[in-house]
Short mmCIF file of C-alpha atoms in Angstrom, two decimals:
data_model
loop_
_atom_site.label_atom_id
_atom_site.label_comp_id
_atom_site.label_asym_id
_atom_site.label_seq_id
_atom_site.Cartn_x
_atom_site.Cartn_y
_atom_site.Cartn_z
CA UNK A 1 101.11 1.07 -10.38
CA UNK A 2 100.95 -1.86 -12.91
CA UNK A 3 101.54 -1.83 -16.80
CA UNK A 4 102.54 0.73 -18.76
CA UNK A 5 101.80 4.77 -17.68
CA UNK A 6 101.97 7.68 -20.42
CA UNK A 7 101.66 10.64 -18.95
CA UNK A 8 100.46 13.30 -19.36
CA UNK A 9 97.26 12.12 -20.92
CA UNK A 10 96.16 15.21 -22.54
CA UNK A 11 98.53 17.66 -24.26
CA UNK A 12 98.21 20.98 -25.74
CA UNK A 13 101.45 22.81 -27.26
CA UNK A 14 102.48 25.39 -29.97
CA UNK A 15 104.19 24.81 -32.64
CA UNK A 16 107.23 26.83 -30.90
CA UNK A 17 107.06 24.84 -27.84
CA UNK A 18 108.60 21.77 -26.51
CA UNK A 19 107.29 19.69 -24.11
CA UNK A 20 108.44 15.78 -23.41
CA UNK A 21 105.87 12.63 -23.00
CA UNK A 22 106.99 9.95 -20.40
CA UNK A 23 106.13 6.67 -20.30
CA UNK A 24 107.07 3.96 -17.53
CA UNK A 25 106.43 0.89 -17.38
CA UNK A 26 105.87 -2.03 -14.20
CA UNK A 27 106.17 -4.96 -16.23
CA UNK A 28 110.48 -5.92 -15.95
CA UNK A 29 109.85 -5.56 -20.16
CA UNK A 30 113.17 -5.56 -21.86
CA UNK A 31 111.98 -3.53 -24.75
CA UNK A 32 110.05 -0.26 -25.12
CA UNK A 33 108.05 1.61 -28.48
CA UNK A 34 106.92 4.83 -29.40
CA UNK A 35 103.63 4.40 -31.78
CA UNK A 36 101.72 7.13 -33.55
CA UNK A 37 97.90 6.81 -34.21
CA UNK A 38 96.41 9.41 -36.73
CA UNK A 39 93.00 9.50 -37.57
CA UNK A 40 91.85 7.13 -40.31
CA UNK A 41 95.70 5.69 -40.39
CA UNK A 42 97.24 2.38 -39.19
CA UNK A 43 99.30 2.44 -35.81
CA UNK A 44 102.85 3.90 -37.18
CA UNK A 45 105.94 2.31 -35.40
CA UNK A 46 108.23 5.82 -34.26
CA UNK A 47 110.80 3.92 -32.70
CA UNK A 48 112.11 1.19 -30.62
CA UNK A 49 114.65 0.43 -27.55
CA UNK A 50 116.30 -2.70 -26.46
CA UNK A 51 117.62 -3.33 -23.42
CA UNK A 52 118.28 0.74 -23.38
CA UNK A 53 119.65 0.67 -27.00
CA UNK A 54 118.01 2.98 -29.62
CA UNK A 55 116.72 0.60 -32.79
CA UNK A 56 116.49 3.77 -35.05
CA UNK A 57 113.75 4.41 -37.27
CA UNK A 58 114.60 6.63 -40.21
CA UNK A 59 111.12 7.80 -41.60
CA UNK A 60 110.78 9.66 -38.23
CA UNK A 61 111.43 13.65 -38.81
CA UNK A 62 113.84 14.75 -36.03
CA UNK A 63 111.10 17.15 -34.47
CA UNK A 64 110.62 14.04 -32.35
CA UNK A 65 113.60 12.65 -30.08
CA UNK A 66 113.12 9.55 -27.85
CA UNK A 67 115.06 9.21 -24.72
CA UNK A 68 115.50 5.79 -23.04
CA UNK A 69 117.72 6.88 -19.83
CA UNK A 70 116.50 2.95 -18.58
CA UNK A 71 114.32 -0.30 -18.92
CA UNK A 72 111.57 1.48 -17.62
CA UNK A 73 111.13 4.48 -19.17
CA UNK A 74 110.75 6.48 -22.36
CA UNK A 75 110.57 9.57 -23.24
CA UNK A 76 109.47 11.24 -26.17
CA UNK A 77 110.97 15.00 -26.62
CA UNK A 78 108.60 17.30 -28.60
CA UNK A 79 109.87 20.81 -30.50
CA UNK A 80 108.69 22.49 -33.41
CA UNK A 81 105.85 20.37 -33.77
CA UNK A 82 103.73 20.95 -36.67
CA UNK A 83 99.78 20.85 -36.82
CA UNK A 84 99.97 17.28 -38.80
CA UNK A 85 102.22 15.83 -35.60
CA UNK A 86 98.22 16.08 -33.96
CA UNK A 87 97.19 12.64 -32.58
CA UNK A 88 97.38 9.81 -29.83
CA UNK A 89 101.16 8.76 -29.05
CA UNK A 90 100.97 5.61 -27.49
CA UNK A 91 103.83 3.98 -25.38
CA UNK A 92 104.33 0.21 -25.42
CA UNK A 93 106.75 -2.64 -23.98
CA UNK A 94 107.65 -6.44 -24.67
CA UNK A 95 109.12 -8.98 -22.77
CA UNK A 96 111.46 -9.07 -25.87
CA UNK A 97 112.14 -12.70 -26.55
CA UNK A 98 111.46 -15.46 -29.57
CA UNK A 99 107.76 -17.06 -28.90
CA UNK A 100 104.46 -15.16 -27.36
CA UNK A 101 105.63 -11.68 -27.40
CA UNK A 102 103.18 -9.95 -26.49
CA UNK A 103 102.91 -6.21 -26.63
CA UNK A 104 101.60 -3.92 -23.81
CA UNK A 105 100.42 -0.90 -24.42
CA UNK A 106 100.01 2.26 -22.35
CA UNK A 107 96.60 4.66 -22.66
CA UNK A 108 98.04 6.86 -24.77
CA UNK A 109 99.14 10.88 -24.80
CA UNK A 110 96.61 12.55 -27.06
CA UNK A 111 98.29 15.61 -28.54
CA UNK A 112 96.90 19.09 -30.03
CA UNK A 113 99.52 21.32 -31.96
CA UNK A 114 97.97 24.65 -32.47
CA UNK B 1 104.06 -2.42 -48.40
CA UNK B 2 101.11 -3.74 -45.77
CA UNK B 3 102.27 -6.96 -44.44
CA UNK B 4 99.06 -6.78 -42.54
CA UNK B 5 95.88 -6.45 -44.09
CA UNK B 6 92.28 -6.01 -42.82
CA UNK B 7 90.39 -5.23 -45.79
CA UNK B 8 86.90 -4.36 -43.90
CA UNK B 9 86.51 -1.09 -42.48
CA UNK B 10 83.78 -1.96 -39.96
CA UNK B 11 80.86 -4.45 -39.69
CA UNK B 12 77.93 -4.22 -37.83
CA UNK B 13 76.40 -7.14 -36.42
CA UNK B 14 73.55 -8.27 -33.87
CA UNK B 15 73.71 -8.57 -30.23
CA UNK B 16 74.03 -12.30 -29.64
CA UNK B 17 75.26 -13.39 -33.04
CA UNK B 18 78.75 -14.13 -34.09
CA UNK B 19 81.04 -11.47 -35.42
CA UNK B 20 83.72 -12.85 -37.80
CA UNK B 21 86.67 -10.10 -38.12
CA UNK B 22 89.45 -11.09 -40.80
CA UNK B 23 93.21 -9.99 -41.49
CA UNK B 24 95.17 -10.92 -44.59
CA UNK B 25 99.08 -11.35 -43.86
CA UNK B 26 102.15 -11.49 -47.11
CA UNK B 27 104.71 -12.38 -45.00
CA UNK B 28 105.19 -16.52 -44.41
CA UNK B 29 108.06 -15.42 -41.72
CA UNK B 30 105.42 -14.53 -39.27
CA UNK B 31 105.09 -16.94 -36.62
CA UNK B 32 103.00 -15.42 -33.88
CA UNK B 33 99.85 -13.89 -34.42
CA UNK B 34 98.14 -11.08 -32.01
CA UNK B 35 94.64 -9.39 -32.03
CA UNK B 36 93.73 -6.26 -29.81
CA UNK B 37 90.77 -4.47 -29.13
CA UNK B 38 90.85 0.00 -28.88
CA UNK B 39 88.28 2.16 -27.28
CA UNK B 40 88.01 6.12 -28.65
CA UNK B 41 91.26 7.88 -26.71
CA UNK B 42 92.56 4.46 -24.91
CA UNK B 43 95.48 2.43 -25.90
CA UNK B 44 94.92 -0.63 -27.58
CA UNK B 45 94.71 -3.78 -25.37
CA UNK B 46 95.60 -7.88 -26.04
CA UNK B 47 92.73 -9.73 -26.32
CA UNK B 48 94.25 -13.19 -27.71
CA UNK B 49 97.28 -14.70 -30.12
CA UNK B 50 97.71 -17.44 -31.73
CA UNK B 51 101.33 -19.68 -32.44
CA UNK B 52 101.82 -20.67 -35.92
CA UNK B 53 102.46 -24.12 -34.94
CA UNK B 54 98.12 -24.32 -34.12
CA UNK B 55 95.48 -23.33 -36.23
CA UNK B 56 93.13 -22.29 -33.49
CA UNK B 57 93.11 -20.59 -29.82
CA UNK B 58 90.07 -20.00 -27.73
CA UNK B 59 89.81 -17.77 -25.19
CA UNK B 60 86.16 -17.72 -23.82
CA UNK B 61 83.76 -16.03 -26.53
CA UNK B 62 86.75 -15.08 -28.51
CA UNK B 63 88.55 -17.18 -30.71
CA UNK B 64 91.05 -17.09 -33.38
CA UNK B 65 91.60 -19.46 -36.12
CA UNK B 66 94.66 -19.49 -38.53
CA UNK B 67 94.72 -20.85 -42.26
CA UNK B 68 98.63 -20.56 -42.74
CA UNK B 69 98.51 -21.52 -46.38
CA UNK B 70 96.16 -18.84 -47.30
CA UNK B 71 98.00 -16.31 -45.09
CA UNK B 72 94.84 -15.65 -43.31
CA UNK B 73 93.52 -15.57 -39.76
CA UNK B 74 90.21 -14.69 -38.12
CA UNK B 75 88.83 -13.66 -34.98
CA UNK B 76 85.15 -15.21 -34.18
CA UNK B 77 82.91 -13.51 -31.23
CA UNK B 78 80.60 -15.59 -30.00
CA UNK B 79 77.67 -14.11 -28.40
CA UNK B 80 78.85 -10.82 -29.41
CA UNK B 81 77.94 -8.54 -26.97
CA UNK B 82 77.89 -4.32 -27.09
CA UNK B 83 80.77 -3.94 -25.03
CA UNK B 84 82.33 -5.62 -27.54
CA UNK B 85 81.97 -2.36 -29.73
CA UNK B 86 85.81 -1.44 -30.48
CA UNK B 87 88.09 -1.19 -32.85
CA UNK B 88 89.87 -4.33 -33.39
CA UNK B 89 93.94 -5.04 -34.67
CA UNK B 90 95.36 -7.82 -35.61
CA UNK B 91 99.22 -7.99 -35.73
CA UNK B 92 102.25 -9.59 -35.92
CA UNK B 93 105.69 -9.45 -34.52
CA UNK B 94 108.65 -9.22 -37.06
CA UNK B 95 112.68 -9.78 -36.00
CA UNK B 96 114.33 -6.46 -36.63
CA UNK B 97 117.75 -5.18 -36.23
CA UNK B 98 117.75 -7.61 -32.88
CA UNK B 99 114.64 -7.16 -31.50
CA UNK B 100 111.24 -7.23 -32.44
CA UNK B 101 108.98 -4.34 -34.36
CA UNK B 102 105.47 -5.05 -34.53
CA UNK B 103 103.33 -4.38 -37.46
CA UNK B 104 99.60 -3.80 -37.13
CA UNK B 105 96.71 -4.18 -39.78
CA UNK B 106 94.36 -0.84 -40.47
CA UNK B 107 91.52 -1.94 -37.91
CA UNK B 108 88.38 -2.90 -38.32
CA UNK B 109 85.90 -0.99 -36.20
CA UNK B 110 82.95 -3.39 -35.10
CA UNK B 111 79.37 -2.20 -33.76
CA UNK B 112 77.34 -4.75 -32.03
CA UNK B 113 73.78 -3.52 -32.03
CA UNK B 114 71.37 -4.54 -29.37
#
């Protein structure tokens, strides 16, 4: 496998469920980012890790927890999701240094709260 | 506050013709510049940056050229093609709390017709 891998692809939950979205990537990245795509809305940053270390993002509601257990691979725990948390969650990682940084992303979870 | 700004929508444009997609930044501490190109339900992936130190990259068809004292950059298509038919980001990297967030423009969704 090469790149970044979300899995799983397509998710369908209840709004008293939890479920977790893994991500993993190939790439020897240092750092690792949850993004949120809505329809109609910019790419919203959810959070990022560095070298393992949570950069916290406060405008995300705690229904959402990352976990970061190494350099190559995220998780994002889901519970008590609400209808509005519907939409792509796409994982992404950076070689994480000054210069041409460029960001790879992952195909995306596409998730359905019911 | 949108430090990235693409103020068009979508734009339609002829197979074989150029297609000229803009983005508007506010922030003179950006130094690296990225564009990316989404298809429905995958995740977005790097087509070409540009280093504030040039005002132009190629890349084959693609090219992006950067006016730093207007805060503007540009990506040209030449001959735009339908697989070309995306959404396309432009973005930049900013340094946060020691590592690097990176903020993305709205998208502008280009049709090539043929």
């Amino acid at each position: 496998e090469t790149g970044v891998t979300q899995t799983p692809r397509h998710l369908v939950m209840g709004m008293t469920n939890k479920k977790s979205l893994k991500c993993e990537q190939h790439l020897g990245h240092n750092a690792m980012y949850w993004y949120k795509q809505s329809a109609k809305k910019p790419l919203e940053l959810m959070f990022v890790y560095s070298l393992e270390e949570r950069v916290e993002n406060n405008s995300v509601p705690s229904r959402f927890s990352p976990e970061c257990p190494n350099s190559s691979h995220l998780f994002l725990h889901l519970h008590t999701l609400q209808p509005e948390d519907s939409a792509l969650y796409l994982c992404a990682s950076s070689p994480d240094r000054a210069g041409a940084n460029v960001l790879t992303f992952g195909a995306g979870s596409r998730l359905t709260v019911l | 506050d949108q430090q990235v700004k693409q103020n068009s929508p979508s734009l339609s444009v002829q197979e074989g013709r150029i297609s000229i997609l803009n983005c508007d930044y506010t922030n003179s501490m950006f130094d690296y510049f990225l564009w990316y190109k989404k298809y429905p339900a995958e995740g977005p992936t790097f087509l070409i940056s540009i280093s504030s130190i040039k005002d132009k990259n190629e890349d084959g068809r693609f090219t992006v050229f950067l006016n730093k004292s207007a805060k503007h950059l540009s990506l040209h298509i030449v001959p735009s093609q339908p697989g070309d038919s995306a959404v396309y980001f432009c973005a930049a990297p900013s340094r946060f709390s020691g590592t690097y967030k990176y903020i993305f423009g709205t998208g502008t969704r280009l049709k090539v017709l043929a």
